[in-house]
Tab-separated table of C-alpha atoms and ligand atoms in Angstrom:
chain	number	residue	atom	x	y	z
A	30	UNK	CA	93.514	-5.288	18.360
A	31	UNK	CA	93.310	-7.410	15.473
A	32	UNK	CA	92.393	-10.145	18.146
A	33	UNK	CA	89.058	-7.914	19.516
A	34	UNK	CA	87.727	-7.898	15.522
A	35	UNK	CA	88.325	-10.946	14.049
A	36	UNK	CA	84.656	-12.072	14.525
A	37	UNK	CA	83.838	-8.934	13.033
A	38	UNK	CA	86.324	-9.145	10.201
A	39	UNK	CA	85.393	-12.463	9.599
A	40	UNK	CA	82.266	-11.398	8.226
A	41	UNK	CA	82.636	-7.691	7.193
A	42	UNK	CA	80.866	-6.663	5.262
A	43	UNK	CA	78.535	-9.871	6.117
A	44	UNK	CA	77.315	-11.549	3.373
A	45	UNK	CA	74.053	-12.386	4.546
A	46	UNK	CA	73.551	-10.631	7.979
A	47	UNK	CA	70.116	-11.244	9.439
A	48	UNK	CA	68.293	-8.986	11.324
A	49	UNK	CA	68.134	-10.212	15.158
A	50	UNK	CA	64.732	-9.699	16.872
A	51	UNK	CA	66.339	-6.098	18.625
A	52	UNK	CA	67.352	-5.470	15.521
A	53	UNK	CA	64.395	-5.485	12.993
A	54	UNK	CA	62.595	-2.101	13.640
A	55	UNK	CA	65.357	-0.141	12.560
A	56	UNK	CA	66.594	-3.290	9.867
A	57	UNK	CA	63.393	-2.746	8.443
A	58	UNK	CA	63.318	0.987	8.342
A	59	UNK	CA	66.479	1.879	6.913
A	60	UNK	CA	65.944	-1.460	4.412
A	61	UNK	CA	63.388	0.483	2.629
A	62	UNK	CA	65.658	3.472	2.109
A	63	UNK	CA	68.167	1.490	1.173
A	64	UNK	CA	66.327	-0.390	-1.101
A	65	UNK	CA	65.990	2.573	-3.306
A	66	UNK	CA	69.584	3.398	-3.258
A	67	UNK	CA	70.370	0.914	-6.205
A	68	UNK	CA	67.611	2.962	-8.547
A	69	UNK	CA	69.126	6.518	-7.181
A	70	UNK	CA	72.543	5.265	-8.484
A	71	UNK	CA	71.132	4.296	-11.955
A	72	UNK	CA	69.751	7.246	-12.413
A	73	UNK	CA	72.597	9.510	-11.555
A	74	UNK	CA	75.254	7.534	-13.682
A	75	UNK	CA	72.759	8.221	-16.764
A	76	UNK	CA	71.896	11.463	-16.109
A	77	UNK	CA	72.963	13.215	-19.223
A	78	UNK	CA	72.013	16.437	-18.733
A	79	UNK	CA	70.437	18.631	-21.413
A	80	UNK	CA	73.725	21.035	-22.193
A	81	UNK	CA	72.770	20.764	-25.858
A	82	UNK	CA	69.492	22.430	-25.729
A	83	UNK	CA	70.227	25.093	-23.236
A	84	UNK	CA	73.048	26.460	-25.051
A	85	UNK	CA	71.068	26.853	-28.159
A	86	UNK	CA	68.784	28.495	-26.356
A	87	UNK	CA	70.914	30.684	-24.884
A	88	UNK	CA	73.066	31.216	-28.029
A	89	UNK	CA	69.175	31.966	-30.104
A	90	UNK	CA	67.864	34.006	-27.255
A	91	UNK	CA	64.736	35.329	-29.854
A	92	UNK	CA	63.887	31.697	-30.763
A	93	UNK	CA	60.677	30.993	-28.814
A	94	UNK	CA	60.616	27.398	-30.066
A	95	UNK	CA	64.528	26.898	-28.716
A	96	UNK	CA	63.667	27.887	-25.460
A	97	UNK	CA	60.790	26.155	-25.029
A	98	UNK	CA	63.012	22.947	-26.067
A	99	UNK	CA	65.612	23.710	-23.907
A	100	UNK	CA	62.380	24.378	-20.634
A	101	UNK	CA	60.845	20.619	-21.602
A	102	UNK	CA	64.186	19.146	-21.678
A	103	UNK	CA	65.197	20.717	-18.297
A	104	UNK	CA	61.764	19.732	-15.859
A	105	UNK	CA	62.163	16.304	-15.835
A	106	UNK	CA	65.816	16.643	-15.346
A	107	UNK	CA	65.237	18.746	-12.612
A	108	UNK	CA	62.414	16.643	-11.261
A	109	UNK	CA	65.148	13.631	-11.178
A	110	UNK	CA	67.308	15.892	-9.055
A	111	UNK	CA	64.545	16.682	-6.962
A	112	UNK	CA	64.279	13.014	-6.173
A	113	UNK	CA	67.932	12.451	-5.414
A	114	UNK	CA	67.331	15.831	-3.534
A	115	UNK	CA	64.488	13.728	-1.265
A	116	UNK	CA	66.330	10.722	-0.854
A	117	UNK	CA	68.723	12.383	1.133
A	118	UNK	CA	66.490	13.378	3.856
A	119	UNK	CA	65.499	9.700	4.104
A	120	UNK	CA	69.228	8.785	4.483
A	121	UNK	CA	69.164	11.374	6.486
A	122	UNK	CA	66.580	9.991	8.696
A	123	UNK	CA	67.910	5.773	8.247
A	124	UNK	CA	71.550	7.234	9.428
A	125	UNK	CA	69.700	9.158	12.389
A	126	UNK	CA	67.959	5.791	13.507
A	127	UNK	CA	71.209	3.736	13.101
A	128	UNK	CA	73.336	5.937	15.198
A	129	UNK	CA	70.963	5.471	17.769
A	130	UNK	CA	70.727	1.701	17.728
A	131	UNK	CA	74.702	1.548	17.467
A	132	UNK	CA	75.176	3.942	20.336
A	133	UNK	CA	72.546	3.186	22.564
A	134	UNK	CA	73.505	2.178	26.607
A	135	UNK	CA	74.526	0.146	27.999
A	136	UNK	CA	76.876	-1.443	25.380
A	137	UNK	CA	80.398	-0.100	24.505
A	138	UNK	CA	80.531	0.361	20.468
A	139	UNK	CA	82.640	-2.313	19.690
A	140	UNK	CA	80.017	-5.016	21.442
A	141	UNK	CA	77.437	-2.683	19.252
A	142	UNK	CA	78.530	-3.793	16.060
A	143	UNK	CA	79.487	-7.306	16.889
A	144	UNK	CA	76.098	-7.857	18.236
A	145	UNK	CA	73.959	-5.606	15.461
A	146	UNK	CA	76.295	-7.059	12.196
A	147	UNK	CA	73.053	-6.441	10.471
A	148	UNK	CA	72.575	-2.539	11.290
A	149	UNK	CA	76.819	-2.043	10.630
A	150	UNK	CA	76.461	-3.275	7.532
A	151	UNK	CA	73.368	-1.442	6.657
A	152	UNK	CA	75.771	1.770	8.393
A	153	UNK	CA	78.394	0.210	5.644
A	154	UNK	CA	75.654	0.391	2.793
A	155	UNK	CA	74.966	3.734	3.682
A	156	UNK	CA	78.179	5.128	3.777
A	157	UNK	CA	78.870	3.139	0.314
A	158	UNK	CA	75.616	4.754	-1.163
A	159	UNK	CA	76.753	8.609	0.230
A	160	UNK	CA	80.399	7.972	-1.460
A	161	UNK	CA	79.351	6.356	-5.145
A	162	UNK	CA	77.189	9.143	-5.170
A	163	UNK	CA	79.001	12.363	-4.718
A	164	UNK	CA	81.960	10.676	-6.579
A	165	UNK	CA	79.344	10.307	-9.790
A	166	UNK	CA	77.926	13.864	-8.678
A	167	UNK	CA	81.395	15.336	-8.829
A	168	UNK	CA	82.021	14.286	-12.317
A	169	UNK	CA	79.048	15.225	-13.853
A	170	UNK	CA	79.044	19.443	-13.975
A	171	UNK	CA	75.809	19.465	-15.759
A	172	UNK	CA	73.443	18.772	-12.658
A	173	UNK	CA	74.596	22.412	-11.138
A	174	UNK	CA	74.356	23.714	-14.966
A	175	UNK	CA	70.563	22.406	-15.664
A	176	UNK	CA	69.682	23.669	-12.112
A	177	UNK	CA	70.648	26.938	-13.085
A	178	UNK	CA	69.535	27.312	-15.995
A	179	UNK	CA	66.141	26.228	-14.451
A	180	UNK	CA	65.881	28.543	-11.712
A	181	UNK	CA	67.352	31.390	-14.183
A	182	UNK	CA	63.860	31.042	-16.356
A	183	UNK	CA	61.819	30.483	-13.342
A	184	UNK	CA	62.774	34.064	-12.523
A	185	UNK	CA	62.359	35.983	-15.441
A	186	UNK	CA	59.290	34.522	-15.786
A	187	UNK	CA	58.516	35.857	-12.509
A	188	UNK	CA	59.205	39.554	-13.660
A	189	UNK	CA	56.975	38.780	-16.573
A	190	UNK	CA	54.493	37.501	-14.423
A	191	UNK	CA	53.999	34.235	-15.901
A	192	UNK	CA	53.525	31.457	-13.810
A	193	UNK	CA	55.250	28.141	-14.436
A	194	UNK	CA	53.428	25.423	-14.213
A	195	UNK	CA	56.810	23.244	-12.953
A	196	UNK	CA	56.714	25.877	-10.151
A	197	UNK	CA	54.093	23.554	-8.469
A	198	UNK	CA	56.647	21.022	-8.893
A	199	UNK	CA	59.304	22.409	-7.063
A	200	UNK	CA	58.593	25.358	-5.239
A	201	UNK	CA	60.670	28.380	-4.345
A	202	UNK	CA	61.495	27.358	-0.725
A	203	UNK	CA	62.398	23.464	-2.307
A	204	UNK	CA	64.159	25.091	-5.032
A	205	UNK	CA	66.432	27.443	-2.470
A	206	UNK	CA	67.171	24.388	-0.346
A	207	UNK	CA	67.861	21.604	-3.377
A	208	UNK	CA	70.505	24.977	-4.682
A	209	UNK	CA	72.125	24.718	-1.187
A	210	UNK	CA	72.354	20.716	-1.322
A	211	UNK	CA	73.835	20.494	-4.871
A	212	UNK	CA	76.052	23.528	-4.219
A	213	UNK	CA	78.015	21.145	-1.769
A	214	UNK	CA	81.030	19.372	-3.568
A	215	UNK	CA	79.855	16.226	-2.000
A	216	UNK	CA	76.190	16.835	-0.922
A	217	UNK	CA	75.454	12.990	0.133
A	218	UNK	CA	78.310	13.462	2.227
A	219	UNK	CA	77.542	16.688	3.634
A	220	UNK	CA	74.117	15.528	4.758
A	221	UNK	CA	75.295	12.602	6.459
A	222	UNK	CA	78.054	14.728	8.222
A	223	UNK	CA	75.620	17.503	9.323
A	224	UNK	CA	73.314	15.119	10.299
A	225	UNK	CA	75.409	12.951	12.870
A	226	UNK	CA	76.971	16.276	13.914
A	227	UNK	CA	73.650	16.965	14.762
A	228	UNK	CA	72.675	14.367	16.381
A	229	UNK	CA	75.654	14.275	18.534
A	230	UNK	CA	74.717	18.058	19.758
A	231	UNK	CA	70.952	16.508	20.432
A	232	UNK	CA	71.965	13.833	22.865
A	233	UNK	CA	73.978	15.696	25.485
A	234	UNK	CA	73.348	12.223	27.789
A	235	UNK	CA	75.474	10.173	25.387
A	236	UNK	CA	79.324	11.073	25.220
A	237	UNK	CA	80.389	12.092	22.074
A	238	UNK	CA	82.964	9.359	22.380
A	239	UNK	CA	80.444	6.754	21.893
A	240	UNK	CA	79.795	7.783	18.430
A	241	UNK	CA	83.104	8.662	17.595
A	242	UNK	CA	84.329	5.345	18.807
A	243	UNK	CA	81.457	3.745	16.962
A	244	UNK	CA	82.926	5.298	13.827
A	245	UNK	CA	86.546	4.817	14.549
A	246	UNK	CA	86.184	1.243	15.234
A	247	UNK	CA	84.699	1.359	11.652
A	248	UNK	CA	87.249	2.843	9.960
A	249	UNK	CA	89.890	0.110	12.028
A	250	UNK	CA	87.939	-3.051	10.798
A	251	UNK	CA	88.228	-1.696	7.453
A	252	UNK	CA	91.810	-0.755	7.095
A	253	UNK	CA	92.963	-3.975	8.972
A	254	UNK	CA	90.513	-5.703	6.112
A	255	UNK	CA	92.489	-4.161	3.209
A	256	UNK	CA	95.935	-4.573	4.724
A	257	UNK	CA	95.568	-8.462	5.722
A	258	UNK	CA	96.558	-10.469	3.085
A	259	UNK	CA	94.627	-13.444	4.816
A	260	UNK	CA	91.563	-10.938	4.901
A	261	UNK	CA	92.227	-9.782	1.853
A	262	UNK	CA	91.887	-13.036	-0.249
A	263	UNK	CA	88.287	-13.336	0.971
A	264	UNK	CA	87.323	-10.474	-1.249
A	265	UNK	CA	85.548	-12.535	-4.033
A	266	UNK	CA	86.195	-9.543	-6.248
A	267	UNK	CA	87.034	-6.079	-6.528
A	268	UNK	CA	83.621	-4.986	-5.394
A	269	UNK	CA	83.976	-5.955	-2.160
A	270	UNK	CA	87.919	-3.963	-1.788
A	271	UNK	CA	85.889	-0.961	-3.437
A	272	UNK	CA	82.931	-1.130	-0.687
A	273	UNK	CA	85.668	-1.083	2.269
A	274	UNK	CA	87.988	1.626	0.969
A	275	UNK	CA	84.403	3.544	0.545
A	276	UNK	CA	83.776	2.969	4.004
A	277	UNK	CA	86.780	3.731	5.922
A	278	UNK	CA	86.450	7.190	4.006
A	279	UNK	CA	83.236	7.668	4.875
A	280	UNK	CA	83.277	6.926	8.734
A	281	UNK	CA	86.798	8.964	8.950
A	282	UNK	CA	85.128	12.258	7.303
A	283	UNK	CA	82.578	11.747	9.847
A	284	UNK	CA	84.660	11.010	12.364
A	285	UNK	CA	86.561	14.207	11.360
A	286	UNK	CA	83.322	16.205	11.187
A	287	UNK	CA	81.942	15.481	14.687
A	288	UNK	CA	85.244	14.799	17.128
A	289	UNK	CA	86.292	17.782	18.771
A	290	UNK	CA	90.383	17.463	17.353
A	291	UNK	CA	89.075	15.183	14.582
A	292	UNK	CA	90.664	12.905	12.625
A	293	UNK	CA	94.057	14.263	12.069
A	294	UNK	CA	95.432	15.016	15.561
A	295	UNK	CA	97.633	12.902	17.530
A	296	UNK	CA	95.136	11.823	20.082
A	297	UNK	CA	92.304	10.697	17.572
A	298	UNK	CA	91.696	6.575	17.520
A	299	UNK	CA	92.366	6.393	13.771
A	300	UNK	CA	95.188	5.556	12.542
A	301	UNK	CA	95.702	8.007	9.709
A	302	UNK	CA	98.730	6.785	8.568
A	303	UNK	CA	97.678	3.459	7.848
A	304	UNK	CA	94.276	3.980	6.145
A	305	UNK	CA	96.094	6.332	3.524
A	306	UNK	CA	98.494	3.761	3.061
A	307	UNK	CA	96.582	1.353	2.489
A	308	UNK	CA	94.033	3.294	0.491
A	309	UNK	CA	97.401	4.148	-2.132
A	310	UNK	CA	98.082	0.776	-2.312
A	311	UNK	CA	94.764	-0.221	-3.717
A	312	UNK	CA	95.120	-1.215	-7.445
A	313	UNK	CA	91.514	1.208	-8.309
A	314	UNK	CA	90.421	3.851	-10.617
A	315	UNK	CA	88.941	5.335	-7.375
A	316	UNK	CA	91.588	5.956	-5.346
A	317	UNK	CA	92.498	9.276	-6.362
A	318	UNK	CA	88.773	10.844	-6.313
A	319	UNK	CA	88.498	9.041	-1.923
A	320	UNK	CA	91.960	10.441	-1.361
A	321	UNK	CA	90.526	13.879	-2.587
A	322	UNK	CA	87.353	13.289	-0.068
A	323	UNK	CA	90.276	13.222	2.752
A	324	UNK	CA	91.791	16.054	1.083
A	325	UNK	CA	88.606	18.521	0.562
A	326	UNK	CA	86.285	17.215	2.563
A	327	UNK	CA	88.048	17.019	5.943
A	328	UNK	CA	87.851	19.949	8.810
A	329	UNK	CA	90.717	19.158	10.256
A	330	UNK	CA	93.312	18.133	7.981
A	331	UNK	CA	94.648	21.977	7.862
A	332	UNK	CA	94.982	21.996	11.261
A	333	UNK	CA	98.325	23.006	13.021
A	334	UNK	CA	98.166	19.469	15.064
A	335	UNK	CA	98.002	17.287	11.935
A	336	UNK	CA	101.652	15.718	11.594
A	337	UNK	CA	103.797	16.803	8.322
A	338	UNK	CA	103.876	12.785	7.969
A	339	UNK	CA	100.629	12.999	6.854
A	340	UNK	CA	100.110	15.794	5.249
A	341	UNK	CA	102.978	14.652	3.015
A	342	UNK	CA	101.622	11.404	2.234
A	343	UNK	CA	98.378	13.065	0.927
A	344	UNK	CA	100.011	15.527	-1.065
B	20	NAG	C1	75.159	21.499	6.438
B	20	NAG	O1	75.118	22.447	7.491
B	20	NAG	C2	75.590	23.734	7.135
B	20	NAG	C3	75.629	24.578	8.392
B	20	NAG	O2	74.461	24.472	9.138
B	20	NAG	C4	74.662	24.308	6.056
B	20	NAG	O3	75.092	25.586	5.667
B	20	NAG	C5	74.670	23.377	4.852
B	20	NAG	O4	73.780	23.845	3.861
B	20	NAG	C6	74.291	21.956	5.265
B	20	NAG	N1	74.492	21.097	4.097
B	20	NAG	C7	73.683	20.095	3.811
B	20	NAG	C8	73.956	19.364	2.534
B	20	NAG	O5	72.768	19.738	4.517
B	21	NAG	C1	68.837	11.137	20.972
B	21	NAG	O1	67.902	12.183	20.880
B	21	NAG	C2	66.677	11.798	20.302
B	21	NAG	C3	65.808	13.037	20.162
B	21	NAG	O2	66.405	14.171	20.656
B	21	NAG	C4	66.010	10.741	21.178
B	21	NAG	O3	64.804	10.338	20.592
B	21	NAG	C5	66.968	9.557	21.289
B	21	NAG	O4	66.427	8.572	22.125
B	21	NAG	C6	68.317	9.972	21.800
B	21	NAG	N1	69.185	8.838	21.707
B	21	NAG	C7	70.116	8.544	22.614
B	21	NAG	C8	70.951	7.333	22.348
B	21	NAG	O5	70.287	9.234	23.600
């Protein structure tokens, strides 16, 4: 198999992959989303969160000037969130437009991604992007603590009749629908998933199989990267080990989410055993948290059909 990829491997995650003319449209669409990913990042790793003031308002519930503190300190914080809270849908939509380039007839979905290297490695970036984020949204408990603390005084001031002025900001329906996206223990993640579930249910034409295999084949060129040594010693620094173990978790929860069996049965085109393998034998602070995306993240992993073999090894 190794033989198929090597022009893939040789340059995965391509350097400098241009856009080819059939490419471009959707290059240039999901560049734009992506180019924003970078700033969404930032963002997230210093979002502090404004625990301090909200507990002293809570603790000094007749101190008008405390709560008011705490309510200025909050609206930005939930406008930020708001904006993560957008981006998504534009993921949303760049993943949407890639799985249709990668899985369009009449090309099998290996010859997809050898001949669009530009749109698999935006697919890559993507995937990247979805996993930095939840991992950064998963250690940082004061995003779901600011939100409710926000929507908490947006109701009682309802009962008392006041209008907030951030109300305009985000709105009730926004504000239900950002509380079901940051509920999710991996919301970038969950998006993603939903949305290629989706649009696997859309296209009835196109055999599920052509997605999945677009996925699997993913999750193969990235596992066979980290467990070459010749591959291997291309990676110019840890980045670029981080960015494929990021992957092959990413396109194997997908792959998990949308396959019938998913990823854990006996019949499914990844080889489970290696990728966790090889993901434990990566010298990284974040193994642990993308072996707890298989973990908690995964449909199928509790399934009857997953072999003890691996359920031991991600015990
Ligand atoms: C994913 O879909 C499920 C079921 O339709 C829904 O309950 C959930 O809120 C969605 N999550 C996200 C993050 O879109
Ligand atoms: C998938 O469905 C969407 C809308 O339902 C359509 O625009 C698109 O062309 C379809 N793609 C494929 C590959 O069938």
């Amino acid at each position: 198999a190794s033989l198929i990829f090597s022009p893939l491997l040789l340059a995965f995650p391509p350097p400098d992959a241009q856009p080819t003319e059939a490419e471009t449209a959707v290059w240039n669409q999901v560049s734009a989303v992506l180019e924003e990913a970078h700033g969404i990042l930032a963002e997230l790793q210093s979002y502090n969160g404004a625990g301090q003031e909200i507990r002293e308002a809570i603790q000094n519930p007749g101190d008008l000037a405390l709560q008011e503190k705490a309510w200025n300190a909050v609206c930005p914080l939930v406008a930020k969130l708001k904006r993560f809270y957008e981006f998504s849908l534009r993921l949303e939509n760049a993943l949407r437009s890639l799985l249709e380039a990668l899985t369009s007839p009449p090309y099998a979905p290996m010859q997809h991604l050898e001949r669009e290297q530009a749109l698999a490695k935006q697919f890559a970036e993507i995937l990247h992007f979805t996993l930095s984020f939840d991992e950064l949204k998963m250690t940082n408990p004061a995003i779901q603590n600011d939100f409710s603390y926000y929507r908490r005084t947006i109701s009682r001031n309802r009962l008392n009749n006041q209008q907030l002025e951030a109300e305009n900001e985000v709105n009730n329906e926004m504000a239900n629908r950002m509380s079901l996206f940051y509920a999710e223990a991996t919301p970038m993640l969950k998006t993603l998933s939903n949305a290629t579930t989706k649009f696997v249910s859309e296209n009835k034409t196109l055999p599920i199989e052509d997605t999945t295999d677009c996925l699997s084949t993913m999750a193969c060129v990235c596992r066979v990267m980290l467990e070459t040594p010749e591959y291997r010693c291309r990676f110019t620094n840890t980045d670029t080990m981080l960015f494929c173990m990021r992957v092959m978790v990413g396109v194997i929860i997908l792959y998990d989410h949308v396959h019938p069996v998913g990823a854990f049965a006996k019949t499914s085109k990844i080889d489970m055993k290696g990728c966790i393998k090889v993901l434990k034998e990566q010298p990284s602070n974040s193994v642990e948290g993308l072996l707890n995306a298989l973990r908690y993240t995964t449909r199928h992993l509790n399934d009857d059909s997953t072999s003890k073999q691996i359920r031991a090894l991600l015990q």
